[in-house]
Amino acid sequence: MTGSPALFGSDVAAMRLALDAARAIPADGDVPIGAVVLSPAGDVIATGHNERELHADPTAHAEVVALRRAGTVLGSWILTGCTLAVTLEPCTMCAGAIVLARISRLVFGAWDPKAGAVGSLWDVVRDRRLNHRPEVVGGVLEDDCAFLLEQFFSSRR
């Protein structure tokens, strides 16, 4: 795991919004992961949560849902200047989507040692071979984000 740039109050506020999005998933629904896309000015453009079960869609991760909605709102898939906050370290698919969308800042909560692609298992978003590398801040409200996931999985054991 790698170090993080300075934590800003806006990162904590964004993560609280992502946690709210994660909690909006019905109890019998998908894994509670939430995401929010902020404009360069810090305004909320879009939110999302996992919708894989809802739509029987393996790509409907919280990050992808939020990125799609932000692109629709802005009328462009290019999200330069925007920040994405998500409650769990992105997987390889989502890390790739973050790079492709040209997200400028990625803020995430809990680390994912089994599938994380932003420092835990891989580090896709900071791969020097790619044409875009966002700033990354990991571990924001990490305990709150991890607790939400732990509750979800413990209720299914």
mmCIF file of N, CA and C in Angstrom, residues 20-127:
data_model
loop_
_atom_site.group_PDB
_atom_site.id
_atom_site.type_symbol
_atom_site.label_atom_id
_atom_site.label_comp_id
_atom_site.label_asym_id
_atom_site.label_seq_id
_atom_site.Cartn_x
_atom_site.Cartn_y
_atom_site.Cartn_z
ATOM 1 N N ASP A 20 -23.256 7.376 2.134
ATOM 2 C CA ASP A 20 -24.713 7.502 2.029
ATOM 3 C C ASP A 20 -25.222 6.740 0.807
ATOM 4 N N ALA A 21 -24.504 6.840 -0.305
ATOM 5 C CA ALA A 21 -24.900 6.120 -1.516
ATOM 6 C C ALA A 21 -24.826 4.615 -1.286
ATOM 7 N N ALA A 22 -23.803 4.164 -0.594
ATOM 8 C CA ALA A 22 -23.670 2.729 -0.300
ATOM 9 C C ALA A 22 -24.810 2.239 0.584
ATOM 10 N N ARG A 23 -25.196 3.064 1.543
ATOM 11 C CA ARG A 23 -26.277 2.677 2.462
ATOM 12 C C ARG A 23 -27.641 2.684 1.781
ATOM 13 N N ALA A 24 -27.738 3.301 0.622
ATOM 14 C CA ALA A 24 -29.014 3.370 -0.103
ATOM 15 C C ALA A 24 -29.363 2.053 -0.797
ATOM 16 N N ILE A 25 -28.419 1.125 -0.833
ATOM 17 C CA ILE A 25 -28.691 -0.182 -1.440
ATOM 18 C C ILE A 25 -29.608 -0.958 -0.512
ATOM 19 N N PRO A 26 -30.683 -1.553 -1.034
ATOM 20 C CA PRO A 26 -31.561 -2.361 -0.180
ATOM 21 C C PRO A 26 -30.777 -3.463 0.534
ATOM 22 N N ALA A 27 -31.181 -3.795 1.735
ATOM 23 C CA ALA A 27 -30.469 -4.775 2.564
ATOM 24 C C ALA A 27 -30.297 -6.111 1.851
ATOM 25 N N ASP A 28 -31.247 -6.481 1.006
ATOM 26 C CA ASP A 28 -31.145 -7.755 0.293
ATOM 27 C C ASP A 28 -30.526 -7.559 -1.092
ATOM 28 N N GLY A 29 -29.916 -6.413 -1.308
ATOM 29 C CA GLY A 29 -29.348 -6.087 -2.610
ATOM 30 C C GLY A 29 -27.884 -6.430 -2.722
ATOM 31 N N ASP A 30 -27.168 -5.573 -3.386
ATOM 32 C CA ASP A 30 -25.774 -5.794 -3.724
ATOM 33 C C ASP A 30 -24.831 -5.393 -2.592
ATOM 34 N N VAL A 31 -23.567 -5.656 -2.783
ATOM 35 C CA VAL A 31 -22.532 -5.267 -1.828
ATOM 36 C C VAL A 31 -22.575 -3.747 -1.670
ATOM 37 N N PRO A 32 -22.616 -3.235 -0.436
ATOM 38 C CA PRO A 32 -22.785 -1.795 -0.209
ATOM 39 C C PRO A 32 -21.511 -0.982 -0.472
ATOM 40 N N ILE A 33 -21.346 -0.631 -1.714
ATOM 41 C CA ILE A 33 -20.250 0.237 -2.133
ATOM 42 C C ILE A 33 -20.884 1.438 -2.812
ATOM 43 N N GLY A 34 -20.446 2.622 -2.426
ATOM 44 C CA GLY A 34 -20.996 3.848 -2.992
ATOM 45 C C GLY A 34 -19.907 4.711 -3.585
ATOM 46 N N ALA A 35 -20.317 5.579 -4.522
ATOM 47 C CA ALA A 35 -19.374 6.471 -5.184
ATOM 48 C C ALA A 35 -20.041 7.801 -5.476
ATOM 49 N N VAL A 36 -19.223 8.839 -5.557
ATOM 50 C CA VAL A 36 -19.709 10.172 -5.902
ATOM 51 C C VAL A 36 -18.669 10.843 -6.794
ATOM 52 N N VAL A 37 -19.146 11.565 -7.813
ATOM 53 C CA VAL A 37 -18.268 12.348 -8.678
ATOM 54 C C VAL A 37 -18.518 13.815 -8.366
ATOM 55 N N LEU A 38 -17.406 14.536 -8.100
ATOM 56 C CA LEU A 38 -17.468 15.960 -7.796
ATOM 57 C C LEU A 38 -16.865 16.764 -8.947
ATOM 58 N N SER A 39 -17.455 17.913 -9.220
ATOM 59 C CA SER A 39 -16.922 18.822 -10.230
ATOM 60 C C SER A 39 -15.612 19.427 -9.733
ATOM 61 N N PRO A 40 -14.871 20.109 -10.611
ATOM 62 C CA PRO A 40 -13.656 20.791 -10.147
ATOM 63 C C PRO A 40 -13.932 21.797 -9.022
ATOM 64 N N ALA A 41 -15.148 22.330 -8.972
ATOM 65 C CA ALA A 41 -15.522 23.283 -7.914
ATOM 66 C C ALA A 41 -15.975 22.574 -6.637
ATOM 67 N N GLY A 42 -16.087 21.245 -6.670
ATOM 68 C CA GLY A 42 -16.495 20.484 -5.496
ATOM 69 C C GLY A 42 -17.981 20.200 -5.410
ATOM 70 N N ASP A 43 -18.724 20.526 -6.465
ATOM 71 C CA ASP A 43 -20.164 20.240 -6.489
ATOM 72 C C ASP A 43 -20.410 18.793 -6.896
ATOM 73 N N VAL A 44 -21.441 18.192 -6.326
ATOM 74 C CA VAL A 44 -21.791 16.817 -6.680
ATOM 75 C C VAL A 44 -22.390 16.802 -8.084
ATOM 76 N N ILE A 45 -21.786 16.004 -8.947
ATOM 77 C CA ILE A 45 -22.295 15.827 -10.315
ATOM 78 C C ILE A 45 -23.154 14.579 -10.383
ATOM 79 N N ALA A 46 -22.670 13.501 -9.742
ATOM 80 C CA ALA A 46 -23.384 12.226 -9.826
ATOM 81 C C ALA A 46 -23.003 11.340 -8.651
ATOM 82 N N THR A 47 -23.909 10.451 -8.297
ATOM 83 C CA THR A 47 -23.631 9.422 -7.297
ATOM 84 C C THR A 47 -23.992 8.074 -7.897
ATOM 85 N N GLY A 48 -23.507 7.044 -7.266
ATOM 86 C CA GLY A 48 -23.844 5.695 -7.713
ATOM 87 C C GLY A 48 -23.537 4.706 -6.614
ATOM 88 N N HIS A 49 -24.143 3.548 -6.737
ATOM 89 C CA HIS A 49 -23.819 2.436 -5.857
ATOM 90 C C HIS A 49 -23.869 1.179 -6.688
ATOM 91 N N ASN A 50 -23.378 0.088 -6.122
ATOM 92 C CA ASN A 50 -23.389 -1.162 -6.873
ATOM 93 C C ASN A 50 -24.795 -1.495 -7.336
ATOM 94 N N GLU A 51 -24.912 -1.859 -8.600
ATOM 95 C CA GLU A 51 -26.193 -2.258 -9.178
ATOM 96 C C GLU A 51 -26.058 -3.553 -9.973
ATOM 97 N N ARG A 52 -25.075 -4.354 -9.626
ATOM 98 C CA ARG A 52 -24.846 -5.601 -10.362
ATOM 99 C C ARG A 52 -26.034 -6.550 -10.251
ATOM 100 N N GLU A 53 -26.517 -6.731 -9.052
ATOM 101 C CA GLU A 53 -27.655 -7.628 -8.848
ATOM 102 C C GLU A 53 -28.930 -7.044 -9.456
ATOM 103 N N LEU A 54 -29.134 -5.760 -9.272
ATOM 104 C CA LEU A 54 -30.321 -5.086 -9.779
ATOM 105 C C LEU A 54 -30.476 -5.238 -11.291
ATOM 106 N N HIS A 55 -29.373 -5.101 -12.017
ATOM 107 C CA HIS A 55 -29.422 -5.138 -13.483
ATOM 108 C C HIS A 55 -28.800 -6.395 -14.085
ATOM 109 N N ALA A 56 -28.386 -7.341 -13.247
ATOM 110 C CA ALA A 56 -27.677 -8.538 -13.717
ATOM 111 C C ALA A 56 -26.539 -8.128 -14.655
ATOM 112 N N ASP A 57 -25.766 -7.143 -14.204
ATOM 113 C CA ASP A 57 -24.715 -6.535 -15.009
ATOM 114 C C ASP A 57 -23.393 -6.562 -14.234
ATOM 115 N N PRO A 58 -22.431 -7.364 -14.678
ATOM 116 C CA PRO A 58 -21.170 -7.446 -13.954
ATOM 117 C C PRO A 58 -20.358 -6.153 -13.981
ATOM 118 N N THR A 59 -20.687 -5.227 -14.867
ATOM 119 C CA THR A 59 -19.952 -3.956 -14.928
ATOM 120 C C THR A 59 -20.600 -2.855 -14.099
ATOM 121 N N ALA A 60 -21.712 -3.122 -13.458
ATOM 122 C CA ALA A 60 -22.437 -2.086 -12.719
ATOM 123 C C ALA A 60 -21.870 -1.887 -11.312
ATOM 124 N N HIS A 61 -20.551 -1.674 -11.248
ATOM 125 C CA HIS A 61 -19.908 -1.321 -9.986
ATOM 126 C C HIS A 61 -20.226 0.136 -9.681
ATOM 127 N N ALA A 62 -20.154 0.517 -8.425
ATOM 128 C CA ALA A 62 -20.494 1.879 -7.997
ATOM 129 C C ALA A 62 -19.736 2.931 -8.788
ATOM 130 N N GLU A 63 -18.448 2.696 -9.009
ATOM 131 C CA GLU A 63 -17.626 3.670 -9.731
ATOM 132 C C GLU A 63 -18.120 3.860 -11.157
ATOM 133 N N VAL A 64 -18.375 2.756 -11.833
ATOM 134 C CA VAL A 64 -18.808 2.813 -13.234
ATOM 135 C C VAL A 64 -20.180 3.479 -13.334
ATOM 136 N N VAL A 65 -21.068 3.147 -12.425
ATOM 137 C CA VAL A 65 -22.396 3.768 -12.413
ATOM 138 C C VAL A 65 -22.260 5.280 -12.243
ATOM 139 N N ALA A 66 -21.449 5.706 -11.277
ATOM 140 C CA ALA A 66 -21.264 7.145 -11.030
ATOM 141 C C ALA A 66 -20.584 7.830 -12.211
ATOM 142 N N LEU A 67 -19.585 7.193 -12.812
ATOM 143 C CA LEU A 67 -18.904 7.779 -13.973
ATOM 144 C C LEU A 67 -19.863 7.924 -15.153
ATOM 145 N N ARG A 68 -20.682 6.925 -15.394
ATOM 146 C CA ARG A 68 -21.671 6.992 -16.490
ATOM 147 C C ARG A 68 -22.642 8.151 -16.261
ATOM 148 N N ARG A 69 -23.128 8.261 -15.050
ATOM 149 C CA ARG A 69 -24.076 9.341 -14.745
ATOM 150 C C ARG A 69 -23.417 10.710 -14.872
ATOM 151 N N ALA A 70 -22.169 10.828 -14.428
ATOM 152 C CA ALA A 70 -21.455 12.100 -14.550
ATOM 153 C C ALA A 70 -21.249 12.464 -16.015
ATOM 154 N N GLY A 71 -20.892 11.484 -16.829
ATOM 155 C CA GLY A 71 -20.727 11.728 -18.255
ATOM 156 C C GLY A 71 -22.012 12.208 -18.900
ATOM 157 N N THR A 72 -23.123 11.629 -18.490
ATOM 158 C CA THR A 72 -24.423 12.052 -19.013
ATOM 159 C C THR A 72 -24.729 13.487 -18.601
ATOM 160 N N VAL A 73 -24.498 13.814 -17.347
ATOM 161 C CA VAL A 73 -24.756 15.168 -16.850
ATOM 162 C C VAL A 73 -23.894 16.192 -17.581
ATOM 163 N N LEU A 74 -22.617 15.869 -17.766
ATOM 164 C CA LEU A 74 -21.688 16.816 -18.383
ATOM 165 C C LEU A 74 -21.704 16.766 -19.909
ATOM 166 N N GLY A 75 -22.326 15.718 -20.455
ATOM 167 C CA GLY A 75 -22.366 15.576 -21.902
ATOM 168 C C GLY A 75 -21.031 15.178 -22.494
ATOM 169 N N SER A 76 -20.180 14.541 -21.684
ATOM 170 C CA SER A 76 -18.861 14.120 -22.151
ATOM 171 C C SER A 76 -18.345 12.986 -21.287
ATOM 172 N N TRP A 77 -17.614 12.082 -21.892
ATOM 173 C CA TRP A 77 -16.983 11.006 -21.125
ATOM 174 C C TRP A 77 -15.676 11.474 -20.494
ATOM 175 N N ILE A 78 -15.200 12.628 -20.891
ATOM 176 C CA ILE A 78 -13.955 13.168 -20.360
ATOM 177 C C ILE A 78 -14.276 13.959 -19.093
ATOM 178 N N LEU A 79 -13.786 13.477 -17.964
ATOM 179 C CA LEU A 79 -14.113 14.065 -16.659
ATOM 180 C C LEU A 79 -12.899 14.727 -16.011
ATOM 181 N N THR A 80 -12.073 15.349 -16.830
ATOM 182 C CA THR A 80 -10.885 16.041 -16.336
ATOM 183 C C THR A 80 -11.291 17.105 -15.313
ATOM 184 N N GLY A 81 -10.551 17.157 -14.228
ATOM 185 C CA GLY A 81 -10.823 18.120 -13.166
ATOM 186 C C GLY A 81 -11.744 17.575 -12.097
ATOM 187 N N CYS A 82 -12.404 16.475 -12.380
ATOM 188 C CA CYS A 82 -13.353 15.899 -11.427
ATOM 189 C C CYS A 82 -12.654 14.982 -10.429
ATOM 190 N N THR A 83 -13.301 14.807 -9.287
ATOM 191 C CA THR A 83 -12.868 13.890 -8.242
ATOM 192 C C THR A 83 -13.887 12.771 -8.130
ATOM 193 N N LEU A 84 -13.409 11.555 -8.004
ATOM 194 C CA LEU A 84 -14.267 10.406 -7.733
ATOM 195 C C LEU A 84 -13.949 9.925 -6.330
ATOM 196 N N ALA A 85 -14.961 9.851 -5.471
ATOM 197 C CA ALA A 85 -14.803 9.282 -4.130
ATOM 198 C C ALA A 85 -15.595 7.983 -4.087
ATOM 199 N N VAL A 86 -14.973 6.923 -3.610
ATOM 200 C CA VAL A 86 -15.614 5.609 -3.556
ATOM 201 C C VAL A 86 -15.228 4.934 -2.249
ATOM 202 N N THR A 87 -16.154 4.160 -1.696
ATOM 203 C CA THR A 87 -15.965 3.589 -0.372
ATOM 204 C C THR A 87 -14.983 2.424 -0.315
ATOM 205 N N LEU A 88 -14.668 1.807 -1.456
ATOM 206 C CA LEU A 88 -13.738 0.684 -1.489
ATOM 207 C C LEU A 88 -12.726 0.911 -2.603
ATOM 208 N N GLU A 89 -11.495 0.542 -2.356
ATOM 209 C CA GLU A 89 -10.444 0.642 -3.373
ATOM 210 C C GLU A 89 -10.935 -0.009 -4.672
ATOM 211 N N PRO A 90 -10.849 0.704 -5.785
ATOM 212 C CA PRO A 90 -11.341 0.177 -7.059
ATOM 213 C C PRO A 90 -10.627 -1.094 -7.520
ATOM 214 N N CYS A 91 -11.389 -1.933 -8.227
ATOM 215 C CA CYS A 91 -10.859 -3.143 -8.853
ATOM 216 C C CYS A 91 -10.177 -2.752 -10.172
ATOM 217 N N THR A 92 -9.653 -3.731 -10.888
ATOM 218 C CA THR A 92 -8.960 -3.430 -12.149
ATOM 219 C C THR A 92 -9.892 -2.803 -13.181
ATOM 220 N N MET A 93 -11.115 -3.292 -13.300
ATOM 221 C CA MET A 93 -12.059 -2.723 -14.263
ATOM 222 C C MET A 93 -12.325 -1.259 -13.943
ATOM 223 N N CYS A 94 -12.609 -0.979 -12.692
ATOM 224 C CA CYS A 94 -12.940 0.386 -12.295
ATOM 225 C C CYS A 94 -11.725 1.301 -12.377
ATOM 226 N N ALA A 95 -10.555 0.781 -12.014
ATOM 227 C CA ALA A 95 -9.333 1.575 -12.137
ATOM 228 C C ALA A 95 -9.103 1.948 -13.597
ATOM 229 N N GLY A 96 -9.346 1.008 -14.494
ATOM 230 C CA GLY A 96 -9.218 1.307 -15.922
ATOM 231 C C GLY A 96 -10.210 2.359 -16.370
ATOM 232 N N ALA A 97 -11.441 2.268 -15.887
ATOM 233 C CA ALA A 97 -12.465 3.257 -16.246
ATOM 234 C C ALA A 97 -12.090 4.639 -15.710
ATOM 235 N N ILE A 98 -11.500 4.698 -14.539
ATOM 236 C CA ILE A 98 -11.072 5.967 -13.946
ATOM 237 C C ILE A 98 -9.999 6.617 -14.823
ATOM 238 N N VAL A 99 -9.044 5.821 -15.270
ATOM 239 C CA VAL A 99 -7.997 6.326 -16.157
ATOM 240 C C VAL A 99 -8.610 6.796 -17.471
ATOM 241 N N LEU A 100 -9.476 5.988 -18.058
ATOM 242 C CA LEU A 100 -10.081 6.333 -19.348
ATOM 243 C C LEU A 100 -10.950 7.584 -19.267
ATOM 244 N N ALA A 101 -11.600 7.801 -18.122
ATOM 245 C CA ALA A 101 -12.467 8.974 -17.952
ATOM 246 C C ALA A 101 -11.661 10.228 -17.636
ATOM 247 N N ARG A 102 -10.360 10.076 -17.417
ATOM 248 C CA ARG A 102 -9.473 11.206 -17.111
ATOM 249 C C ARG A 102 -9.821 11.885 -15.782
ATOM 250 N N ILE A 103 -10.303 11.091 -14.819
ATOM 251 C CA ILE A 103 -10.570 11.613 -13.480
ATOM 252 C C ILE A 103 -9.267 12.198 -12.934
ATOM 253 N N SER A 104 -9.332 13.382 -12.349
ATOM 254 C CA SER A 104 -8.121 14.032 -11.842
ATOM 255 C C SER A 104 -7.724 13.570 -10.446
ATOM 256 N N ARG A 105 -8.734 13.256 -9.614
ATOM 257 C CA ARG A 105 -8.470 12.818 -8.239
ATOM 258 C C ARG A 105 -9.343 11.644 -7.908
ATOM 259 N N LEU A 106 -8.744 10.663 -7.270
ATOM 260 C CA LEU A 106 -9.462 9.500 -6.770
ATOM 261 C C LEU A 106 -9.290 9.455 -5.267
ATOM 262 N N VAL A 107 -10.394 9.394 -4.557
ATOM 263 C CA VAL A 107 -10.403 9.298 -3.099
ATOM 264 C C VAL A 107 -11.151 8.011 -2.765
ATOM 265 N N PHE A 108 -10.527 7.138 -1.976
ATOM 266 C CA PHE A 108 -11.256 5.915 -1.602
ATOM 267 C C PHE A 108 -11.107 5.637 -0.121
ATOM 268 N N GLY A 109 -12.030 4.810 0.376
ATOM 269 C CA GLY A 109 -12.081 4.509 1.800
ATOM 270 C C GLY A 109 -11.286 3.277 2.180
ATOM 271 N N ALA A 110 -11.938 2.132 2.166
ATOM 272 C CA ALA A 110 -11.310 0.887 2.599
ATOM 273 C C ALA A 110 -10.392 0.327 1.520
ATOM 274 N N TRP A 111 -9.291 -0.257 1.963
ATOM 275 C CA TRP A 111 -8.383 -0.956 1.062
ATOM 276 C C TRP A 111 -8.971 -2.325 0.751
ATOM 277 N N ASP A 112 -8.660 -2.851 -0.428
ATOM 278 C CA ASP A 112 -9.158 -4.166 -0.830
ATOM 279 C C ASP A 112 -7.971 -5.067 -1.171
ATOM 280 N N PRO A 113 -7.444 -5.786 -0.175
ATOM 281 C CA PRO A 113 -6.256 -6.604 -0.414
ATOM 282 C C PRO A 113 -6.482 -7.785 -1.358
ATOM 283 N N LYS A 114 -7.736 -8.140 -1.609
ATOM 284 C CA LYS A 114 -8.024 -9.273 -2.495
ATOM 285 C C LYS A 114 -8.169 -8.874 -3.961
ATOM 286 N N ALA A 115 -8.648 -7.646 -4.221
ATOM 287 C CA ALA A 115 -8.898 -7.256 -5.620
ATOM 288 C C ALA A 115 -8.561 -5.805 -5.913
ATOM 289 N N GLY A 116 -7.955 -5.102 -4.974
ATOM 290 C CA GLY A 116 -7.676 -3.686 -5.149
ATOM 291 C C GLY A 116 -6.638 -3.414 -6.226
ATOM 292 N N ALA A 117 -6.928 -2.419 -7.063
ATOM 293 C CA ALA A 117 -6.035 -2.086 -8.178
ATOM 294 C C ALA A 117 -5.511 -0.661 -8.084
ATOM 295 N N VAL A 118 -5.440 -0.145 -6.841
ATOM 296 C CA VAL A 118 -4.917 1.202 -6.620
ATOM 297 C C VAL A 118 -3.883 1.154 -5.491
ATOM 298 N N GLY A 119 -3.130 0.076 -5.451
ATOM 299 C CA GLY A 119 -2.054 -0.027 -4.486
ATOM 300 C C GLY A 119 -2.006 -1.320 -3.700
ATOM 301 N N SER A 120 -3.126 -1.998 -3.514
ATOM 302 C CA SER A 120 -3.118 -3.221 -2.713
ATOM 303 C C SER A 120 -2.543 -4.404 -3.484
ATOM 304 N N LEU A 121 -3.211 -4.784 -4.547
ATOM 305 C CA LEU A 121 -2.801 -5.939 -5.341
ATOM 306 C C LEU A 121 -2.101 -5.479 -6.617
ATOM 307 N N TRP A 122 -2.675 -4.489 -7.252
ATOM 308 C CA TRP A 122 -2.102 -3.841 -8.433
ATOM 309 C C TRP A 122 -2.128 -2.343 -8.199
ATOM 310 N N ASP A 123 -1.536 -1.596 -9.131
ATOM 311 C CA ASP A 123 -1.617 -0.135 -9.067
ATOM 312 C C ASP A 123 -1.833 0.401 -10.481
ATOM 313 N N VAL A 124 -2.992 0.097 -11.010
ATOM 314 C CA VAL A 124 -3.330 0.459 -12.386
ATOM 315 C C VAL A 124 -3.312 1.963 -12.599
ATOM 316 N N VAL A 125 -3.888 2.723 -11.699
ATOM 317 C CA VAL A 125 -4.051 4.164 -11.938
ATOM 318 C C VAL A 125 -2.738 4.936 -11.936
ATOM 319 N N ARG A 126 -1.691 4.354 -11.386
ATOM 320 C CA ARG A 126 -0.395 5.057 -11.370
ATOM 321 C C ARG A 126 0.638 4.388 -12.269
ATOM 322 N N ASP A 127 0.183 3.532 -13.163
ATOM 323 C CA ASP A 127 1.085 2.853 -14.093
ATOM 324 C C ASP A 127 1.633 3.875 -15.084
#
